[in-house]
DNA sequence: AATAATTGACGTATTTTTACGTCAAAATTA
DNA sequence: TAATTTTGACGTAAAAATACGTCAATTATT
């Protein structure tokens, strides 16, 4: 990670791809689902729900945090994670725009 | 890739994650966009639109094909690619279900 | 104060992704 | 028929993702 690097791709595509990528692992989808169902919870609780070790789960939590899809706040020894609702909404909107932008008429040549 | 491997994750999450992953690269989003705008087109034409070499683009096309998001039909020497509209619709539906499933109430603890 | 619990940082091995060059096959064109 | 075009297969190097063990710091508990 350094000084911006002349963009190969359009900013919007880049951002959307980044978000999709963050969703591109079942563990991360499951984490989002679980966090939403509990509204918020601790690392340990999340780990118990997943078929992965704690440090791996922590790594996935970091991925989600990097993508701004979740937030965490320290509470004593524990860390309380929760879904970043506004970012989820933003992602939904961007996704919708993208799919709508594909003026997908069924192709007859293929 | 071998003999099915006892599932670590839920099938639905697995499938959705796979689709999101396929969208998790700007080149692939751009390809989908371009294919949709032209309705269908050849490998060469796609390559000209992207800041990547032909073989790399071809690899991305294969990723998209593997995810069933595009189809290709050989036409002489050329191959005609187009968006798989029904799979895109399916992805939209799965995505919507997933996001709706996150009964996202703004968290007050974070 | 001593011990236990919880977490993130760090290191690391393995696998996957990404990007591209080379090559051969098939179809077009000259 | 010979040369050209177009493509996918294959190999490969570099980077990133994935999974996990160990460790130290911080907070709770006893």
PDB file of N, CA and C in Angstrom, chain A residues 55-109:
ATOM      1  N   UNK A  55      -8.407 -17.225  15.832  1.00  0.00           N
ATOM      2  CA  UNK A  55      -7.571 -16.251  15.126  1.00  0.00           C
ATOM      3  C   UNK A  55      -8.005 -16.097  13.675  1.00  0.00           C
ATOM      4  N   UNK A  56      -8.483 -17.188  13.099  1.00  0.00           N
ATOM      5  CA  UNK A  56      -8.982 -17.110  11.722  1.00  0.00           C
ATOM      6  C   UNK A  56     -10.235 -16.252  11.669  1.00  0.00           C
ATOM      7  N   UNK A  57     -11.125 -16.491  12.623  1.00  0.00           N
ATOM      8  CA  UNK A  57     -12.349 -15.683  12.696  1.00  0.00           C
ATOM      9  C   UNK A  57     -11.991 -14.216  12.878  1.00  0.00           C
ATOM     10  N   UNK A  58     -11.028 -13.977  13.729  1.00  0.00           N
ATOM     11  CA  UNK A  58     -10.578 -12.610  13.961  1.00  0.00           C
ATOM     12  C   UNK A  58     -10.097 -11.970  12.663  1.00  0.00           C
ATOM     13  N   UNK A  59      -9.431 -12.756  11.878  1.00  0.00           N
ATOM     14  CA  UNK A  59      -8.945 -12.260  10.588  1.00  0.00           C
ATOM     15  C   UNK A  59     -10.110 -11.871   9.685  1.00  0.00           C
ATOM     16  N   UNK A  60     -11.129 -12.713   9.675  1.00  0.00           N
ATOM     17  CA  UNK A  60     -12.308 -12.408   8.863  1.00  0.00           C
ATOM     18  C   UNK A  60     -13.017 -11.165   9.398  1.00  0.00           C
ATOM     19  N   UNK A  61     -13.042 -11.031  10.712  1.00  0.00           N
ATOM     20  CA  UNK A  61     -13.618  -9.824  11.310  1.00  0.00           C
ATOM     21  C   UNK A  61     -12.856  -8.591  10.838  1.00  0.00           C
ATOM     22  N   UNK A  62     -11.542  -8.719  10.765  1.00  0.00           N
ATOM     23  CA  UNK A  62     -10.735  -7.594  10.290  1.00  0.00           C
ATOM     24  C   UNK A  62     -11.032  -7.253   8.837  1.00  0.00           C
ATOM     25  N   UNK A  63     -11.248  -8.289   8.029  1.00  0.00           N
ATOM     26  CA  UNK A  63     -11.604  -8.068   6.624  1.00  0.00           C
ATOM     27  C   UNK A  63     -12.902  -7.260   6.530  1.00  0.00           C
ATOM     28  N   UNK A  64     -13.858  -7.684   7.324  1.00  0.00           N
ATOM     29  CA  UNK A  64     -15.162  -7.010   7.309  1.00  0.00           C
ATOM     30  C   UNK A  64     -15.039  -5.584   7.828  1.00  0.00           C
ATOM     31  N   UNK A  65     -14.172  -5.408   8.803  1.00  0.00           N
ATOM     32  CA  UNK A  65     -13.980  -4.072   9.366  1.00  0.00           C
ATOM     33  C   UNK A  65     -13.290  -3.179   8.342  1.00  0.00           C
ATOM     34  N   UNK A  66     -12.319  -3.740   7.657  1.00  0.00           N
ATOM     35  CA  UNK A  66     -11.591  -3.008   6.625  1.00  0.00           C
ATOM     36  C   UNK A  66     -12.565  -2.546   5.537  1.00  0.00           C
ATOM     37  N   UNK A  67     -13.530  -3.382   5.238  1.00  0.00           N
ATOM     38  CA  UNK A  67     -14.534  -3.043   4.223  1.00  0.00           C
ATOM     39  C   UNK A  67     -15.619  -2.154   4.811  1.00  0.00           C
ATOM     40  N   UNK A  68     -15.489  -1.873   6.092  1.00  0.00           N
ATOM     41  CA  UNK A  68     -16.437  -0.976   6.779  1.00  0.00           C
ATOM     42  C   UNK A  68     -17.835  -1.585   6.927  1.00  0.00           C
ATOM     43  N   UNK A  69     -17.910  -2.901   6.829  1.00  0.00           N
ATOM     44  CA  UNK A  69     -19.213  -3.564   6.917  1.00  0.00           C
ATOM     45  C   UNK A  69     -19.594  -3.876   8.356  1.00  0.00           C
ATOM     46  N   UNK A  70     -18.616  -3.883   9.235  1.00  0.00           N
ATOM     47  CA  UNK A  70     -18.908  -4.039  10.668  1.00  0.00           C
ATOM     48  C   UNK A  70     -18.097  -3.016  11.456  1.00  0.00           C
ATOM     49  N   UNK A  71     -18.499  -2.846  12.699  1.00  0.00           N
ATOM     50  CA  UNK A  71     -17.780  -1.971  13.606  1.00  0.00           C
ATOM     51  C   UNK A  71     -17.491  -2.741  14.877  1.00  0.00           C
ATOM     52  N   UNK A  72     -16.446  -2.360  15.579  1.00  0.00           N
ATOM     53  CA  UNK A  72     -16.148  -3.003  16.848  1.00  0.00           C
ATOM     54  C   UNK A  72     -15.827  -1.953  17.902  1.00  0.00           C
ATOM     55  N   UNK A  73     -16.331  -2.184  19.107  1.00  0.00           N
ATOM     56  CA  UNK A  73     -15.969  -1.261  20.187  1.00  0.00           C
ATOM     57  C   UNK A  73     -15.516  -2.067  21.393  1.00  0.00           C
ATOM     58  N   UNK A  74     -14.405  -1.674  21.925  1.00  0.00           N
ATOM     59  CA  UNK A  74     -13.818  -2.384  23.058  1.00  0.00           C
ATOM     60  C   UNK A  74     -14.676  -2.159  24.303  1.00  0.00           C
ATOM     61  N   UNK A  75     -14.924  -3.280  24.997  1.00  0.00           N
ATOM     62  CA  UNK A  75     -15.719  -3.212  26.225  1.00  0.00           C
ATOM     63  C   UNK A  75     -15.049  -4.098  27.263  1.00  0.00           C
ATOM     64  N   UNK A  76     -14.160  -3.496  28.006  1.00  0.00           N
ATOM     65  CA  UNK A  76     -13.368  -4.284  28.937  1.00  0.00           C
ATOM     66  C   UNK A  76     -12.370  -5.114  28.165  1.00  0.00           C
ATOM     67  N   UNK A  77     -12.260  -6.403  28.528  1.00  0.00           N
ATOM     68  CA  UNK A  77     -11.380  -7.305  27.767  1.00  0.00           C
ATOM     69  C   UNK A  77     -11.989  -7.654  26.440  1.00  0.00           C
ATOM     70  N   UNK A  78     -13.294  -7.595  26.391  1.00  0.00           N
ATOM     71  CA  UNK A  78     -14.004  -8.050  25.200  1.00  0.00           C
ATOM     72  C   UNK A  78     -14.153  -6.946  24.147  1.00  0.00           C
ATOM     73  N   UNK A  79     -14.444  -7.389  22.941  1.00  0.00           N
ATOM     74  CA  UNK A  79     -14.738  -6.424  21.888  1.00  0.00           C
ATOM     75  C   UNK A  79     -16.117  -6.726  21.331  1.00  0.00           C
ATOM     76  N   UNK A  80     -16.907  -5.708  21.294  1.00  0.00           N
ATOM     77  CA  UNK A  80     -18.276  -5.836  20.840  1.00  0.00           C
ATOM     78  C   UNK A  80     -18.373  -5.467  19.361  1.00  0.00           C
ATOM     79  N   UNK A  81     -18.761  -6.431  18.548  1.00  0.00           N
ATOM     80  CA  UNK A  81     -18.877  -6.166  17.122  1.00  0.00           C
ATOM     81  C   UNK A  81     -20.326  -6.023  16.717  1.00  0.00           C
ATOM     82  N   UNK A  82     -20.567  -5.188  15.706  1.00  0.00           N
ATOM     83  CA  UNK A  82     -21.917  -5.120  15.163  1.00  0.00           C
ATOM     84  C   UNK A  82     -21.884  -4.705  13.700  1.00  0.00           C
ATOM     85  N   UNK A  83     -22.965  -4.986  13.023  1.00  0.00           N
ATOM     86  CA  UNK A  83     -23.084  -4.685  11.606  1.00  0.00           C
ATOM     87  C   UNK A  83     -23.162  -3.172  11.401  1.00  0.00           C
ATOM     88  N   UNK A  84     -22.450  -2.696  10.399  1.00  0.00           N
ATOM     89  CA  UNK A  84     -22.540  -1.288  10.031  1.00  0.00           C
ATOM     90  C   UNK A  84     -23.698  -1.129   9.040  1.00  0.00           C
ATOM     91  N   UNK A  85     -24.851  -0.855   9.579  1.00  0.00           N
ATOM     92  CA  UNK A  85     -26.074  -0.855   8.782  1.00  0.00           C
ATOM     93  C   UNK A  85     -26.001   0.080   7.584  1.00  0.00           C
ATOM     94  N   UNK A  86     -25.468   1.273   7.791  1.00  0.00           N
ATOM     95  CA  UNK A  86     -25.462   2.246   6.692  1.00  0.00           C
ATOM     96  C   UNK A  86     -24.586   1.766   5.529  1.00  0.00           C
ATOM     97  N   UNK A  87     -23.489   1.084   5.875  1.00  0.00           N
ATOM     98  CA  UNK A  87     -22.623   0.586   4.803  1.00  0.00           C
ATOM     99  C   UNK A  87     -23.303  -0.556   4.045  1.00  0.00           C
ATOM    100  N   UNK A  88     -24.050  -1.362   4.774  1.00  0.00           N
ATOM    101  CA  UNK A  88     -24.801  -2.440   4.130  1.00  0.00           C
ATOM    102  C   UNK A  88     -25.818  -1.835   3.149  1.00  0.00           C
ATOM    103  N   UNK A  89     -26.485  -0.810   3.612  1.00  0.00           N
ATOM    104  CA  UNK A  89     -27.463  -0.144   2.748  1.00  0.00           C
ATOM    105  C   UNK A  89     -26.787   0.430   1.507  1.00  0.00           C
ATOM    106  N   UNK A  90     -25.636   1.022   1.736  1.00  0.00           N
ATOM    107  CA  UNK A  90     -24.883   1.603   0.629  1.00  0.00           C
ATOM    108  C   UNK A  90     -24.511   0.522  -0.384  1.00  0.00           C
ATOM    109  N   UNK A  91     -24.062  -0.607   0.155  1.00  0.00           N
ATOM    110  CA  UNK A  91     -23.703  -1.725  -0.707  1.00  0.00           C
ATOM    111  C   UNK A  91     -24.909  -2.202  -1.507  1.00  0.00           C
ATOM    112  N   UNK A  92     -26.038  -2.311  -0.840  1.00  0.00           N
ATOM    113  CA  UNK A  92     -27.258  -2.721  -1.546  1.00  0.00           C
ATOM    114  C   UNK A  92     -27.568  -1.766  -2.689  1.00  0.00           C
ATOM    115  N   UNK A  93     -27.432  -0.475  -2.404  1.00  0.00           N
ATOM    116  CA  UNK A  93     -27.730   0.548  -3.418  1.00  0.00           C
ATOM    117  C   UNK A  93     -26.761   0.456  -4.591  1.00  0.00           C
ATOM    118  N   UNK A  94     -25.465   0.341  -4.269  1.00  0.00           N
ATOM    119  CA  UNK A  94     -24.454   0.235  -5.323  1.00  0.00           C
ATOM    120  C   UNK A  94     -24.693  -1.008  -6.163  1.00  0.00           C
ATOM    121  N   UNK A  95     -25.001  -2.093  -5.485  1.00  0.00           N
ATOM    122  CA  UNK A  95     -25.266  -3.343  -6.184  1.00  0.00           C
ATOM    123  C   UNK A  95     -26.459  -3.211  -7.110  1.00  0.00           C
ATOM    124  N   UNK A  96     -27.503  -2.622  -6.583  1.00  0.00           N
ATOM    125  CA  UNK A  96     -28.710  -2.437  -7.391  1.00  0.00           C
ATOM    126  C   UNK A  96     -28.405  -1.605  -8.636  1.00  0.00           C
ATOM    127  N   UNK A  97     -27.686  -0.502  -8.431  1.00  0.00           N
ATOM    128  CA  UNK A  97     -27.288   0.348  -9.558  1.00  0.00           C
ATOM    129  C   UNK A  97     -26.524  -0.457 -10.602  1.00  0.00           C
ATOM    130  N   UNK A  98     -25.607  -1.257 -10.112  1.00  0.00           N
ATOM    131  CA  UNK A  98     -24.797  -2.033 -11.042  1.00  0.00           C
ATOM    132  C   UNK A  98     -25.650  -2.986 -11.861  1.00  0.00           C
ATOM    133  N   UNK A  99     -26.515  -3.722 -11.160  1.00  0.00           N
ATOM    134  CA  UNK A  99     -27.340  -4.710 -11.859  1.00  0.00           C
ATOM    135  C   UNK A  99     -28.340  -4.021 -12.783  1.00  0.00           C
ATOM    136  N   UNK A 100     -28.891  -2.905 -12.328  1.00  0.00           N
ATOM    137  CA  UNK A 100     -29.803  -2.156 -13.190  1.00  0.00           C
ATOM    138  C   UNK A 100     -29.060  -1.637 -14.420  1.00  0.00           C
ATOM    139  N   UNK A 101     -27.801  -1.257 -14.182  1.00  0.00           N
ATOM    140  CA  UNK A 101     -26.981  -0.734 -15.280  1.00  0.00           C
ATOM    141  C   UNK A 101     -26.737  -1.768 -16.363  1.00  0.00           C
ATOM    142  N   UNK A 102     -26.712  -3.031 -15.972  1.00  0.00           N
ATOM    143  CA  UNK A 102     -26.651  -4.100 -16.973  1.00  0.00           C
ATOM    144  C   UNK A 102     -28.039  -4.192 -17.591  1.00  0.00           C
ATOM    145  N   UNK A 103     -28.242  -3.469 -18.671  1.00  0.00           N
ATOM    146  CA  UNK A 103     -29.563  -3.517 -19.300  1.00  0.00           C
ATOM    147  C   UNK A 103     -29.722  -4.859 -19.998  1.00  0.00           C
ATOM    148  N   UNK A 104     -29.841  -5.843 -19.164  1.00  0.00           N
ATOM    149  CA  UNK A 104     -29.725  -7.222 -19.622  1.00  0.00           C
ATOM    150  C   UNK A 104     -30.929  -7.694 -20.436  1.00  0.00           C
ATOM    151  N   UNK A 105     -30.724  -7.672 -21.714  1.00  0.00           N
ATOM    152  CA  UNK A 105     -31.689  -8.276 -22.620  1.00  0.00           C
ATOM    153  C   UNK A 105     -31.170  -9.677 -22.929  1.00  0.00           C
ATOM    154  N   UNK A 106     -32.026 -10.641 -22.818  1.00  0.00           N
ATOM    155  CA  UNK A 106     -31.598 -12.024 -23.057  1.00  0.00           C
ATOM    156  C   UNK A 106     -30.932 -12.129 -24.427  1.00  0.00           C
ATOM    157  N   UNK A 107     -29.765 -12.746 -24.422  1.00  0.00           N
ATOM    158  CA  UNK A 107     -28.979 -12.843 -25.647  1.00  0.00           C
ATOM    159  C   UNK A 107     -29.449 -14.004 -26.509  1.00  0.00           C
ATOM    160  N   UNK A 108     -29.551 -13.763 -27.811  1.00  0.00           N
ATOM    161  CA  UNK A 108     -30.059 -14.793 -28.723  1.00  0.00           C
ATOM    162  C   UNK A 108     -28.936 -15.535 -29.429  1.00  0.00           C
ATOM    163  N   UNK A 109     -27.711 -14.966 -29.352  1.00  0.00           N
ATOM    164  CA  UNK A 109     -26.594 -15.549 -30.097  1.00  0.00           C
ATOM    165  C   UNK A 109     -25.860 -16.654 -29.338  1.00  0.00           C
TER     166      UNK A 109
END
